[in-house]
Amino acid sequence: MSSVLQPATSGEDLQDLQGPSTAGKYRPISSHLAIAPPVSVVIPAMNEAENLPYVFKTLPDWIHEVVLVDGNSTDDTVQVARDLWPGVKVVAQRGRGKGDALITGFEACSGDIIVMVDADGSADGNEIVSYVSALVSGADFAKGSRFANGGGTDDMTFIRWLGNRVLCAIVNRKFGARYTDLCYGYNAFWRHCLDKIELDCTGFEIETLINIRVVKAGLKVQEIPSHEYLRIHGVSNLRAVRDGLRVLRVILRERSNRRALRRLARRSPMLDSARGEVS
């Protein structure tokens, strides 16, 4: 794991600590922490020109790169992003859906740490420091939770709350997880995790798929309390019943695959290692 912890109290103190030969190696992210690993932020966006000013305003200036995945926007999403963050890396989405957009964005990232942020203004970029701190402290995957102690949400209908709670309970029971929130898109992880959690879905259910495969891969997860705000402009493409059913299908598929692999492992000693990966 390419993490480096270094105390930092100010930009001047950090400069003195590094000396002229190592100046710029560490980036201060708080009054007590500086890091070496570059951080990439992936923002999937389609017609979010009005919301991007609120999103970019909260992003820390120590971020290595911002990757905006444009889902064929018909407004000024791309131009607004370039005006707000001149070095933004704009990637055209190949297909459709949030899952497809995130996969496209992950492939374009060059940072060691990847952070997923929605483009509707519901996520506070100031929380990124908590995610990154968890990762450089030893976690593989920092999972945002609106229901962990200190988290919250301003954008949760009863049907969405109930569905999330039921689906979360199913995942915890079937896969041995201990999540307090399942369907939330504010997460961060080390880039190397992508080698262990192949992603192959296109919709909102990608968040659940990531959460399940992280557990199946035996990666170390730390939940981060997060507050979800209301979408500022526009209407979400999320549909509670439709997307809830897609999430359930992902859970059932992953559970079925797990059982099938275990059956094969019992039949063949050569698959003992594979069985261990899903236990």
XYZ file of C-alpha atoms in Angstrom:
279
model
C 0.000 0.000 0.000
C 1.588 3.246 -1.101
C 0.588 5.390 1.868
C 2.737 7.832 3.765
C 1.773 9.543 7.006
C 3.561 12.776 7.823
C 2.744 15.404 10.470
C 1.987 18.864 9.156
C 0.945 21.966 11.005
C 1.209 24.523 8.243
C 2.528 24.980 4.745
C 5.665 26.726 6.072
C 6.354 24.036 8.676
C 5.923 21.367 6.033
C 8.382 23.139 3.752
C 10.941 23.283 6.569
C 10.385 19.628 7.383
C 10.925 18.495 3.810
C 13.927 20.645 2.978
C 14.786 21.849 -0.519
C 15.385 18.364 -1.929
C 11.925 17.027 -1.060
C 9.799 20.163 -1.370
C 6.396 19.395 -2.827
C 6.563 15.673 -2.079
C 3.894 15.834 0.579
C 0.538 17.590 0.289
C -1.001 18.897 3.534
C -4.638 17.845 3.819
C -5.296 18.973 7.386
C -3.498 20.669 10.268
C -2.137 17.286 11.404
C -1.749 15.205 8.248
C 0.086 15.354 4.948
C 0.149 12.648 2.297
C 2.253 11.546 -0.644
C -0.311 9.481 -2.613
C -2.072 11.533 -5.327
C -5.860 11.677 -5.012
C -8.222 11.532 -7.995
C -11.862 12.613 -7.707
C -14.325 11.088 -10.184
C -17.510 13.043 -10.897
C -20.076 11.470 -13.266
C -22.250 14.242 -14.695
C -25.015 14.695 -17.212
C -26.578 18.145 -17.542
C -25.274 19.321 -14.164
C -23.977 22.755 -15.210
C -26.023 24.523 -12.537
C -24.825 22.233 -9.750
C -21.123 22.039 -10.551
C -20.246 25.429 -8.968
C -21.491 24.092 -5.621
C -19.627 20.796 -6.097
C -16.282 22.314 -7.079
C -16.476 25.000 -4.392
C -16.078 22.375 -1.663
C -13.307 20.328 -3.302
C -9.948 20.637 -1.458
C -7.168 22.320 -3.404
C -4.709 19.513 -2.565
C -6.510 17.083 -4.890
C -4.234 15.709 -7.601
C -6.868 15.610 -10.335
C -10.585 15.876 -11.021
C -11.997 13.491 -13.625
C -15.367 14.609 -14.966
C -17.211 11.905 -16.902
C -19.650 13.643 -19.225
C -22.739 11.617 -20.080
C -23.455 13.429 -23.366
C -24.690 16.592 -21.677
C -26.773 19.022 -23.693
C -26.029 21.981 -21.405
C -22.724 23.670 -20.527
C -21.570 20.994 -18.074
C -18.149 20.530 -19.685
C -17.395 24.218 -20.145
C -18.501 25.065 -16.620
C -16.237 22.333 -15.240
C -13.271 23.679 -17.211
C -13.937 27.211 -16.018
C -14.169 26.105 -12.399
C -11.202 23.722 -12.427
C -8.883 24.558 -15.363
C -6.962 21.304 -15.099
C -10.056 19.079 -15.052
C -9.774 15.879 -17.078
C -12.969 15.513 -19.136
C -13.813 12.017 -20.334
C -16.734 11.241 -22.649
C -18.947 8.433 -21.370
C -19.072 5.465 -23.704
C -22.447 4.054 -22.716
C -25.255 5.022 -20.370
C -25.911 4.852 -16.646
C -24.042 5.817 -13.488
C -22.208 2.517 -13.307
C -20.871 2.882 -16.824
C -19.825 6.472 -16.072
C -17.922 5.488 -12.926
C -16.132 2.610 -14.629
C -15.095 4.997 -17.406
C -13.864 7.504 -14.831
C -11.908 4.920 -12.832
C -10.028 3.896 -15.964
C -9.024 7.516 -16.584
C -7.668 8.141 -13.076
C -3.940 8.428 -12.486
C -4.054 8.843 -8.683
C -3.323 6.147 -6.101
C -6.523 7.059 -4.242
C -9.882 7.399 -6.025
C -12.858 9.270 -4.568
C -16.403 9.009 -5.968
C -18.439 12.225 -5.774
C -21.915 12.936 -7.195
C -22.437 16.022 -9.371
C -25.785 17.125 -7.927
C -24.403 19.063 -4.965
C -25.525 16.502 -2.388
C -21.983 15.651 -1.267
C -19.689 17.931 0.701
C -16.179 17.835 -0.731
C -14.787 18.940 2.621
C -15.464 15.409 3.871
C -12.844 13.987 1.479
C -10.191 14.554 4.126
C -11.928 11.989 6.361
C -11.982 9.404 3.583
C -8.336 9.929 2.684
C -7.293 9.866 6.342
C -8.972 6.471 6.754
C -7.169 5.089 3.717
C -3.682 6.272 4.637
C -4.305 4.937 8.138
C -4.754 1.397 6.843
C -8.186 0.937 5.243
C -8.527 -0.342 1.685
C -12.022 1.056 1.161
C -13.548 4.089 2.891
C -17.321 3.802 2.651
C -19.546 6.795 3.238
C -22.533 6.217 5.502
C -25.470 8.506 6.164
C -26.535 6.335 9.094
C -23.250 5.944 10.948
C -22.878 8.045 14.083
C -22.282 11.594 12.864
C -23.841 11.091 9.435
C -27.200 12.277 8.138
C -29.374 12.963 5.120
C -31.710 15.688 3.897
C -32.795 13.683 0.861
C -34.389 10.411 1.937
C -38.020 9.461 1.391
C -39.538 6.769 3.584
C -39.628 4.235 0.746
C -35.945 4.827 -0.020
C -35.027 4.611 3.669
C -36.943 1.364 4.075
C -35.522 -0.159 0.896
C -31.977 0.792 1.822
C -32.373 -0.646 5.297
C -33.803 -3.956 4.074
C -31.224 -4.376 1.312
C -28.421 -3.457 3.696
C -29.597 -6.084 6.174
C -29.645 -8.714 3.432
C -26.089 -7.904 2.336
C -24.839 -7.943 5.922
C -26.394 -11.319 6.588
C -25.516 -13.012 3.302
C -21.975 -11.697 2.897
C -20.839 -11.136 6.468
C -20.653 -7.355 6.118
C -21.381 -4.821 8.844
C -22.602 -1.875 6.812
C -24.952 0.763 8.169
C -25.662 2.160 4.695
C -25.714 0.353 1.357
C -26.941 2.570 -1.465
C -24.705 5.617 -1.134
C -22.280 6.827 -3.772
C -19.751 8.796 -1.719
C -16.824 6.405 -1.306
C -13.037 6.276 -1.666
C -10.536 3.492 -2.193
C -6.986 2.655 -3.198
C -6.609 2.198 -6.930
C -5.255 -1.338 -6.468
C -8.688 -2.408 -5.180
C -9.980 -2.290 -8.765
C -7.849 -5.359 -9.526
C -9.858 -7.316 -6.947
C -13.416 -6.095 -7.613
C -14.226 -6.446 -11.297
C -17.101 -4.085 -12.081
C -19.658 -5.096 -14.681
C -22.921 -3.192 -14.214
C -24.175 0.067 -15.679
C -26.765 1.590 -13.330
C -27.097 2.928 -9.794
C -26.642 -0.623 -8.523
C -22.886 -0.262 -9.025
C -22.626 1.137 -5.495
C -24.047 -2.087 -4.070
C -21.884 -4.213 -6.355
C -18.750 -2.430 -5.150
C -19.767 -2.861 -1.505
C -20.395 -6.584 -1.940
C -17.248 -7.348 -3.915
C -15.091 -5.406 -1.492
C -16.295 -7.734 1.268
C -15.896 -10.838 -0.894
C -12.331 -9.792 -1.708
C -11.503 -9.539 1.984
C -10.562 -5.857 1.791
C -10.443 -3.745 4.937
C -13.457 -1.416 5.080
C -13.946 1.641 7.263
C -17.237 3.526 7.274
C -17.077 7.316 7.186
C -19.990 9.354 8.616
C -21.287 11.537 5.797
C -24.085 14.052 5.403
C -26.178 13.937 2.229
C -27.707 17.248 1.182
C -30.617 17.899 -1.137
C -29.955 18.043 -4.862
C -29.621 21.758 -5.613
C -30.978 21.954 -9.173
C -32.722 19.509 -11.468
C -34.343 16.134 -10.909
C -32.565 12.909 -10.031
C -32.658 9.968 -12.420
C -32.923 7.623 -9.436
C -36.180 5.677 -9.242
C -36.659 3.994 -5.884
C -38.623 0.899 -6.963
C -36.934 0.312 -10.308
C -33.407 0.791 -9.005
C -34.193 -1.049 -5.772
C -35.120 -4.115 -7.822
C -31.883 -3.807 -9.778
C -29.957 -3.702 -6.519
C -31.790 -6.806 -5.302
C -30.916 -8.632 -8.520
C -27.246 -7.785 -7.999
C -27.395 -9.153 -4.443
C -29.038 -12.384 -5.564
C -26.590 -12.809 -8.444
C -23.576 -12.281 -6.210
C -24.986 -14.681 -3.632
C -25.614 -17.295 -6.332
C -22.077 -16.910 -7.686
C -20.680 -17.322 -4.182
C -22.560 -20.570 -3.634
C -21.542 -21.937 -7.044
C -17.868 -21.256 -6.369
C -18.092 -22.955 -2.996
C -19.634 -26.051 -4.586
C -16.829 -26.197 -7.130
C -14.227 -25.718 -4.417
C -15.588 -28.692 -2.484
C -15.269 -30.838 -5.600
C -11.745 -29.753 -6.505
C -8.844 -29.090 -4.107
C -7.360 -26.852 -6.822
C -10.075 -24.309 -6.053
C -9.390 -24.087 -2.312
C -7.729 -20.710 -2.743
C -10.689 -19.404 -4.723
C -13.004 -20.581 -1.969
C -10.959 -18.629 0.540
C -11.436 -15.437 -1.448
C -15.219 -15.565 -1.019
C -15.391 -16.823 2.562
